[in-house]
Amino acid sequence: MPIPVKPDNSVVTTCAYCGVGCGFKAETHEGRVVRMVPWKEGKANHGHSCVKGRFAFDYYAHPDRIRTPMIRASIDEPWQEVDWPTAFAHAASELHRLQDTYGRGSVGAVSSSRCTNEEIFLMQKFARVALRNNNIDNCSRICHSPTQFGLSATLGAGAASQHFDSVLQADVVLVVGANPTEGHPVFGSMMKRAVRRGAKLLVIDPRRTETVDSPHCRAEVHLALRPGTNVLVLNSVAHVVVTERLYDEEFVRARCDWDDFQLWMGLVGDERYSPEVVGPEAGLDPEDIRRLARIYASGPKSTIYYGLGVTEHSQGSTGVMCLGNLTMACGMVGREGVGVNPLRGQGNVQGGSCLGSWPHMLTGYRFVTDPEVRGSFEAEWRIELDSEPGLRLPNMFDAATAGTFKGIYIQGEDPVQSDPNRHHVEAALRSMECVIVQDLYLSETAKFAHVFLPGSSSLEKDGTFTNAERRVSMVRQVVEPLGGLADWQITVGLMNAMGYECHYDHPSEILDEIARTSPAYSGMSFEKIEKLGSVQWPCNTDAPEGTEVLHTVQFPRGKGSFMLTQYVPTRERTDDQYPLLLTTGRILSQYNVGTQTRRTANLAWHDEDVLEISAGDAAARGLATGDRARISSRYGSTELTVRISERVNPGIVYTTFHFAHTMVNNLTSNLDDWATNCPEYKVTAVDVVKAAAHAGVGS
Amino acid sequence: MSTTNPAPAGTAGTAGTAGKQVWTELRGLREGVDLGTPPRDGEPVTLTIDGVETTVPAGSSVLLAATVAGATVPKLCATDTLECFGSCRVCLVEIEGRRGYPASCTTPVESGMTVRTGGERLTALRRGVVELYLSDYPASDIEGGWSEFHTTLEQVGLTDGLPADHPYRGGDHHQHLAVDESNPYFLFDPAKCIVCSRCVRACQEIQGTFALTISGRGFGSKVAASQDESFLASECVSCGACVQACPSDALIEKSLFPGGYHRADSGQA
Amino acid sequence: MSFIDTERLVTMANQIGDFFAPYPHARRVEGVRNHLRNYWDPRMREAFFEYLDATGGPDVHEHVKEAAALVRADTAPVRAYAGPPKQLDATS
């Protein structure tokens, strides 16, 4: 009889996939997760879900999971299984040896945005108190580090100004370089609901994404700009706002630095940013730029949501500043239904940003070079801290290839697959003497590891996640850690083995430590989050239950600052040899580098990365849908199956990056954001030729 | 005695929300409680339900008010994550001064209304309606079931299905229609579908994909994905909203059937 | 051997210089100074300075070189900050 198994237990927790951070009930039967059911009280999802969080949870019990620590003397040797104390002692002695031989700054660590706030906080603490340096970074380096930089510079807080359901109050929704129906589906549904209720949708994206046109949800204006021209086009939008006097002078005078506003008006008001000049260069109809600017400025409530299409450029931080400037100029910040909001990729990447996992900043975005800030941590941790900024992850790799960086502790990241210029990353890892990888599976990066520490999935531990709307939600243990230890316990074990004594009975004590040292989290505790369901930071004495909308009275530093956002074209250009521009994105059913989703039945929808190409470009190369093509850039090449698509303009090709074997990051350049080194994933000059049948993949 | 609908939490710092209140309404949803229709965020309205004075926001349904008042009104097509639809005719009530038995889900509250949610006549009417649904539901899937449909059976006193001598027994059913197991995560068994349209509405209202429709008419009506394709081949994005909304196990997670999904041979209830 | 490939450092420094270029001269220099001082590992700065000493930095923007000189002098420590380059009285 087909009577369904009735779950015997249910635990409310937070989805570990994207930055929407949906609340779920993890239902178990006899100790095994049998389904994930969206939690009606989840403030990010209100009982809704997507295919990943709702169904693709079986990765946690996949046979590929490693359950025992392993070590080896060189990466050419087989792994040797050891117990936890042996693994800790070995890793610690190697790190000490490297520091004794090559200097204190020759080793570093990277935290994971798939781990909890408490675990990320511990990782940066590990670098600072156990490695005694500031060589600590997090994966937002390669995605939203420009958000933190650009929004801090303009509005004073490097995070979303709104809560997700604020979009339901918007009259105009501007989506820039994001595809929420695929990348952030539950928010995408909310946004579509707003559009069905009458909000106007504006999209700036090189590709005619699913967001641009879907049933009962169609963009009023879509600027399909040439990849790499974001700043140019956003300055042109600003040009229209300034020259047609669409700005909100009252707001700017009251809330912003007027002198810098004048400077900014001078820059963007210049003729070189007029739509008539910009249009041809960006591949746009000037009138569309004007229409978009007018609709945005007229609101009355206009909100911006943006993604990696803004940040992953050599001017990524500048692009974010353009958005910050625009919201301030039009007075579209500081109330419901307006604002500027990054759509963050990983479940806890906002937490990764907030919790001091940066080489130059401690928690709450405070500089390590500031003696007062350091002092507060030195008092808490009873140890003197390095007063100079450490290395960013790309710079760790740069230094490694130069022979000056020798060891790294990587928690739950797979830079070989996710970071730009794979050859460079592999060479860097190969040159290191001790690579410690803490992960669920033997990742691509683990191939270069000397120590493997089996990590725990978010179903296996307690903690908190901070989603893209600054909402801190509980992650609760549903099943025992498969490797025996939760990630936070692993870091604590390693810290003690390194000689820094520390002990926590429960992750709640780590959040208490975060609250003691971090102003935006000062009012947080497990108890409070349990009571309220979730809390948006800042949560402090002024806002004991958290803050839904930022900047309502003033900006964190007082006046908002208009930044000068001059357009500097990327050095990555097309030429006769590489005439097409490749840009990258995501698909609904797969998640990031696919480590989890590739181990689920989500393969039913998407079992390979496909190259989208316009009909004309395909015909010129004798390509038809289904053909294999070789894609070559100045940095490498790979093979993909071709799909002729109306979603991309002539001259543009597009693919996703979910599958390791397609090695899309073979192709990407070593160019990166001027402020943060966030890689320029969104623009690579390539050529595409028909591949010989059954040719190998890779380069 | 007096009860009030819990005010939507976390509304601090709101401004200028006139006419677009749905976000605060979404926050009125509570786990483990089905208000029957979506929470509303209007001015307070006081009415009497089964002798209990109850205050709920204007725009709320009588069904919602009854739930807040602690009454149990059986229902099938209504749920608080979807706008009311009024197709199942199970949530009937009596309202003083009105003729007949209006569906409580589609009737908005009015100040001073006096509502009765129980009594012999209502019970008989509801049972009659549910018997019709039951006549088309696989008999072997009644006992041990724990879906919303099974709860409704309990509420109207039909836990054991249709009696052996019931005139509806032996009627037409949908068991000749194949189970759609194309989606890797959930299946659709048309034999258990009561055509309440909750899945169709969830796909539209919550997910916004519009992949599902009801095709055909009358007894031949059935849920169809896109142009009558399999769920996998259709525009369905597998968000799970339809599975979540289904009250009768017709759309259900495969993970709840560890040994696979095998229909029983027996006929309808 | 340099701590990090000097070509890479020059590219990074010039990119920072490009961003601050539209500001009036003193703020343009200050923006680059604040960035190099508070975002760069000191070993990267040292390697960059060594390169400037060795070559004069023909491929480095003038205002970046001015900023580098200020970082090296480090005479009037300014507290690290995010946001627009400050208008400093004494340093320029």
mmCIF file with all atom_site columns, C-alpha atoms in Angstrom, chain A residues 583-690:
data_model
loop_
_atom_site.group_PDB
_atom_site.id
_atom_site.type_symbol
_atom_site.label_atom_id
_atom_site.label_alt_id
_atom_site.label_comp_id
_atom_site.label_asym_id
_atom_site.label_entity_id
_atom_site.label_seq_id
_atom_site.pdbx_PDB_ins_code
_atom_site.Cartn_x
_atom_site.Cartn_y
_atom_site.Cartn_z
_atom_site.occupancy
_atom_site.B_iso_or_equiv
_atom_site.pdbx_formal_charge
_atom_site.auth_seq_id
_atom_site.auth_comp_id
_atom_site.auth_asym_id
_atom_site.auth_atom_id
_atom_site.pdbx_PDB_model_num
ATOM 1   C CA . THR A 1 583 ? 30.358 35.541 -19.686 1.00 0.00 ? 583 THR A CA 1
ATOM 2   C CA . THR A 1 584 ? 29.298 33.095 -16.975 1.00 0.00 ? 584 THR A CA 1
ATOM 3   C CA . GLY A 1 585 ? 26.304 32.418 -14.754 1.00 0.00 ? 585 GLY A CA 1
ATOM 4   C CA . ARG A 1 586 ? 24.243 29.869 -12.893 1.00 0.00 ? 586 ARG A CA 1
ATOM 5   C CA . ILE A 1 587 ? 21.376 27.531 -13.484 1.00 0.00 ? 587 ILE A CA 1
ATOM 6   C CA . LEU A 1 588 ? 18.546 26.746 -11.100 1.00 0.00 ? 588 LEU A CA 1
ATOM 7   C CA . SER A 1 589 ? 19.132 23.091 -10.407 1.00 0.00 ? 589 SER A CA 1
ATOM 8   C CA . GLN A 1 590 ? 22.868 23.285 -9.747  1.00 0.00 ? 590 GLN A CA 1
ATOM 9   C CA . TYR A 1 591 ? 24.709 25.173 -7.061  1.00 0.00 ? 591 TYR A CA 1
ATOM 10  C CA . ASN A 1 592 ? 28.051 26.899 -7.526  1.00 0.00 ? 592 ASN A CA 1
ATOM 11  C CA . VAL A 1 593 ? 30.794 24.414 -8.384  1.00 0.00 ? 593 VAL A CA 1
ATOM 12  C CA . GLY A 1 594 ? 28.232 21.677 -7.932  1.00 0.00 ? 594 GLY A CA 1
ATOM 13  C CA . THR A 1 595 ? 30.042 19.825 -5.145  1.00 0.00 ? 595 THR A CA 1
ATOM 14  C CA . GLN A 1 596 ? 26.711 19.122 -3.485  1.00 0.00 ? 596 GLN A CA 1
ATOM 15  C CA . THR A 1 597 ? 24.147 19.244 -6.284  1.00 0.00 ? 597 THR A CA 1
ATOM 16  C CA . ARG A 1 598 ? 26.175 17.087 -8.640  1.00 0.00 ? 598 ARG A CA 1
ATOM 17  C CA . ARG A 1 599 ? 25.812 14.393 -6.014  1.00 0.00 ? 599 ARG A CA 1
ATOM 18  C CA . THR A 1 600 ? 22.014 14.533 -6.197  1.00 0.00 ? 600 THR A CA 1
ATOM 19  C CA . ALA A 1 601 ? 19.296 13.700 -8.681  1.00 0.00 ? 601 ALA A CA 1
ATOM 20  C CA . ASN A 1 602 ? 19.347 17.357 -9.809  1.00 0.00 ? 602 ASN A CA 1
ATOM 21  C CA . LEU A 1 603 ? 21.418 16.009 -12.667 1.00 0.00 ? 603 LEU A CA 1
ATOM 22  C CA . ALA A 1 604 ? 18.057 15.157 -14.263 1.00 0.00 ? 604 ALA A CA 1
ATOM 23  C CA . TRP A 1 605 ? 17.811 18.787 -15.362 1.00 0.00 ? 605 TRP A CA 1
ATOM 24  C CA . HIS A 1 606 ? 21.402 19.802 -15.906 1.00 0.00 ? 606 HIS A CA 1
ATOM 25  C CA . ASP A 1 607 ? 24.073 17.220 -16.443 1.00 0.00 ? 607 ASP A CA 1
ATOM 26  C CA . GLU A 1 608 ? 26.698 19.371 -18.113 1.00 0.00 ? 608 GLU A CA 1
ATOM 27  C CA . ASP A 1 609 ? 27.734 22.970 -18.635 1.00 0.00 ? 609 ASP A CA 1
ATOM 28  C CA . VAL A 1 610 ? 26.527 24.122 -22.034 1.00 0.00 ? 610 VAL A CA 1
ATOM 29  C CA . LEU A 1 611 ? 27.807 26.973 -24.211 1.00 0.00 ? 611 LEU A CA 1
ATOM 30  C CA . GLU A 1 612 ? 25.083 29.360 -25.382 1.00 0.00 ? 612 GLU A CA 1
ATOM 31  C CA . ILE A 1 613 ? 25.893 31.100 -28.661 1.00 0.00 ? 613 ILE A CA 1
ATOM 32  C CA . SER A 1 614 ? 23.906 33.273 -31.034 1.00 0.00 ? 614 SER A CA 1
ATOM 33  C CA . ALA A 1 615 ? 22.681 31.788 -34.295 1.00 0.00 ? 615 ALA A CA 1
ATOM 34  C CA . GLY A 1 616 ? 24.911 34.017 -36.416 1.00 0.00 ? 616 GLY A CA 1
ATOM 35  C CA . ASP A 1 617 ? 28.094 33.259 -34.502 1.00 0.00 ? 617 ASP A CA 1
ATOM 36  C CA . ALA A 1 618 ? 27.248 29.562 -34.583 1.00 0.00 ? 618 ALA A CA 1
ATOM 37  C CA . ALA A 1 619 ? 26.564 29.538 -38.316 1.00 0.00 ? 619 ALA A CA 1
ATOM 38  C CA . ALA A 1 620 ? 29.840 31.345 -39.010 1.00 0.00 ? 620 ALA A CA 1
ATOM 39  C CA . ARG A 1 621 ? 31.616 28.500 -37.209 1.00 0.00 ? 621 ARG A CA 1
ATOM 40  C CA . GLY A 1 622 ? 29.565 25.680 -38.684 1.00 0.00 ? 622 GLY A CA 1
ATOM 41  C CA . LEU A 1 623 ? 28.105 24.858 -35.282 1.00 0.00 ? 623 LEU A CA 1
ATOM 42  C CA . ALA A 1 624 ? 24.672 23.425 -34.521 1.00 0.00 ? 624 ALA A CA 1
ATOM 43  C CA . THR A 1 625 ? 22.990 22.754 -31.199 1.00 0.00 ? 625 THR A CA 1
ATOM 44  C CA . GLY A 1 626 ? 24.444 19.583 -29.720 1.00 0.00 ? 626 GLY A CA 1
ATOM 45  C CA . ASP A 1 627 ? 27.846 19.942 -31.367 1.00 0.00 ? 627 ASP A CA 1
ATOM 46  C CA . ARG A 1 628 ? 30.964 19.891 -29.273 1.00 0.00 ? 628 ARG A CA 1
ATOM 47  C CA . ALA A 1 629 ? 33.033 23.056 -29.487 1.00 0.00 ? 629 ALA A CA 1
ATOM 48  C CA . ARG A 1 630 ? 36.462 24.005 -28.284 1.00 0.00 ? 630 ARG A CA 1
ATOM 49  C CA . ILE A 1 631 ? 36.527 27.330 -26.456 1.00 0.00 ? 631 ILE A CA 1
ATOM 50  C CA . SER A 1 632 ? 39.910 29.003 -26.205 1.00 0.00 ? 632 SER A CA 1
ATOM 51  C CA . SER A 1 633 ? 40.989 32.139 -24.389 1.00 0.00 ? 633 SER A CA 1
ATOM 52  C CA . ARG A 1 634 ? 44.398 33.707 -23.863 1.00 0.00 ? 634 ARG A CA 1
ATOM 53  C CA . TYR A 1 635 ? 44.675 31.598 -20.685 1.00 0.00 ? 635 TYR A CA 1
ATOM 54  C CA . GLY A 1 636 ? 43.490 28.129 -21.612 1.00 0.00 ? 636 GLY A CA 1
ATOM 55  C CA . SER A 1 637 ? 40.825 26.134 -23.353 1.00 0.00 ? 637 SER A CA 1
ATOM 56  C CA . THR A 1 638 ? 38.108 23.602 -22.780 1.00 0.00 ? 638 THR A CA 1
ATOM 57  C CA . GLU A 1 639 ? 35.312 21.808 -24.584 1.00 0.00 ? 639 GLU A CA 1
ATOM 58  C CA . LEU A 1 640 ? 31.593 22.288 -24.197 1.00 0.00 ? 640 LEU A CA 1
ATOM 59  C CA . THR A 1 641 ? 28.417 21.255 -25.940 1.00 0.00 ? 641 THR A CA 1
ATOM 60  C CA . VAL A 1 642 ? 26.848 24.076 -27.929 1.00 0.00 ? 642 VAL A CA 1
ATOM 61  C CA . ARG A 1 643 ? 23.306 25.374 -27.692 1.00 0.00 ? 643 ARG A CA 1
ATOM 62  C CA . ILE A 1 644 ? 22.163 28.034 -30.168 1.00 0.00 ? 644 ILE A CA 1
ATOM 63  C CA . SER A 1 645 ? 20.265 30.548 -28.084 1.00 0.00 ? 645 SER A CA 1
ATOM 64  C CA . GLU A 1 646 ? 18.356 33.776 -28.478 1.00 0.00 ? 646 GLU A CA 1
ATOM 65  C CA . ARG A 1 647 ? 19.316 34.667 -24.938 1.00 0.00 ? 647 ARG A CA 1
ATOM 66  C CA . VAL A 1 648 ? 22.732 35.951 -26.011 1.00 0.00 ? 648 VAL A CA 1
ATOM 67  C CA . ASN A 1 649 ? 23.516 38.732 -28.453 1.00 0.00 ? 649 ASN A CA 1
ATOM 68  C CA . PRO A 1 650 ? 25.877 38.225 -31.378 1.00 0.00 ? 650 PRO A CA 1
ATOM 69  C CA . GLY A 1 651 ? 29.452 38.463 -30.172 1.00 0.00 ? 651 GLY A CA 1
ATOM 70  C CA . ILE A 1 652 ? 28.605 37.047 -26.735 1.00 0.00 ? 652 ILE A CA 1
ATOM 71  C CA . VAL A 1 653 ? 28.788 33.455 -25.517 1.00 0.00 ? 653 VAL A CA 1
ATOM 72  C CA . TYR A 1 654 ? 27.653 32.216 -22.141 1.00 0.00 ? 654 TYR A CA 1
ATOM 73  C CA . THR A 1 655 ? 28.141 29.196 -19.923 1.00 0.00 ? 655 THR A CA 1
ATOM 74  C CA . THR A 1 656 ? 27.712 27.992 -16.368 1.00 0.00 ? 656 THR A CA 1
ATOM 75  C CA . PHE A 1 657 ? 30.496 26.669 -14.136 1.00 0.00 ? 657 PHE A CA 1
ATOM 76  C CA . HIS A 1 658 ? 28.925 23.832 -12.198 1.00 0.00 ? 658 HIS A CA 1
ATOM 77  C CA . PHE A 1 659 ? 30.928 20.857 -13.435 1.00 0.00 ? 659 PHE A CA 1
ATOM 78  C CA . ALA A 1 660 ? 34.542 20.186 -12.541 1.00 0.00 ? 660 ALA A CA 1
ATOM 79  C CA . HIS A 1 661 ? 35.373 18.269 -15.671 1.00 0.00 ? 661 HIS A CA 1
ATOM 80  C CA . THR A 1 662 ? 34.463 21.135 -17.995 1.00 0.00 ? 662 THR A CA 1
ATOM 81  C CA . MET A 1 663 ? 36.990 23.360 -16.229 1.00 0.00 ? 663 MET A CA 1
ATOM 82  C CA . VAL A 1 664 ? 35.469 26.642 -17.278 1.00 0.00 ? 664 VAL A CA 1
ATOM 83  C CA . ASN A 1 665 ? 37.940 28.426 -15.025 1.00 0.00 ? 665 ASN A CA 1
ATOM 84  C CA . ASN A 1 666 ? 40.688 27.217 -17.333 1.00 0.00 ? 666 ASN A CA 1
ATOM 85  C CA . LEU A 1 667 ? 39.494 30.004 -19.561 1.00 0.00 ? 667 LEU A CA 1
ATOM 86  C CA . THR A 1 668 ? 39.195 32.925 -17.190 1.00 0.00 ? 668 THR A CA 1
ATOM 87  C CA . SER A 1 669 ? 41.826 35.610 -16.947 1.00 0.00 ? 669 SER A CA 1
ATOM 88  C CA . ASN A 1 670 ? 43.944 36.746 -14.036 1.00 0.00 ? 670 ASN A CA 1
ATOM 89  C CA . LEU A 1 671 ? 42.427 40.213 -14.222 1.00 0.00 ? 671 LEU A CA 1
ATOM 90  C CA . ASP A 1 672 ? 40.554 41.297 -11.145 1.00 0.00 ? 672 ASP A CA 1
ATOM 91  C CA . ASP A 1 673 ? 38.806 44.077 -9.284  1.00 0.00 ? 673 ASP A CA 1
ATOM 92  C CA . TRP A 1 674 ? 41.011 47.043 -8.506  1.00 0.00 ? 674 TRP A CA 1
ATOM 93  C CA . ALA A 1 675 ? 39.948 47.236 -4.869  1.00 0.00 ? 675 ALA A CA 1
ATOM 94  C CA . THR A 1 676 ? 39.438 43.642 -3.802  1.00 0.00 ? 676 THR A CA 1
ATOM 95  C CA . ASN A 1 677 ? 41.053 41.308 -6.361  1.00 0.00 ? 677 ASN A CA 1
ATOM 96  C CA . CYS A 1 678 ? 37.631 39.810 -7.059  1.00 0.00 ? 678 CYS A CA 1
ATOM 97  C CA . PRO A 1 679 ? 38.216 37.993 -10.364 1.00 0.00 ? 679 PRO A CA 1
ATOM 98  C CA . GLU A 1 680 ? 36.819 39.223 -13.638 1.00 0.00 ? 680 GLU A CA 1
ATOM 99  C CA . TYR A 1 681 ? 34.737 36.099 -14.302 1.00 0.00 ? 681 TYR A CA 1
ATOM 100 C CA . LYS A 1 682 ? 32.175 37.928 -16.344 1.00 0.00 ? 682 LYS A CA 1
ATOM 101 C CA . VAL A 1 683 ? 34.401 38.967 -19.248 1.00 0.00 ? 683 VAL A CA 1
ATOM 102 C CA . THR A 1 684 ? 36.821 36.756 -21.131 1.00 0.00 ? 684 THR A CA 1
ATOM 103 C CA . ALA A 1 685 ? 37.724 37.123 -24.784 1.00 0.00 ? 685 ALA A CA 1
ATOM 104 C CA . VAL A 1 686 ? 37.464 33.735 -26.463 1.00 0.00 ? 686 VAL A CA 1
ATOM 105 C CA . ASP A 1 687 ? 37.136 31.979 -29.739 1.00 0.00 ? 687 ASP A CA 1
ATOM 106 C CA . VAL A 1 688 ? 34.916 29.009 -30.375 1.00 0.00 ? 688 VAL A CA 1
ATOM 107 C CA . VAL A 1 689 ? 35.638 26.355 -32.997 1.00 0.00 ? 689 VAL A CA 1
ATOM 108 C CA . LYS A 1 690 ? 33.999 23.074 -33.781 1.00 0.00 ? 690 LYS A CA 1
#
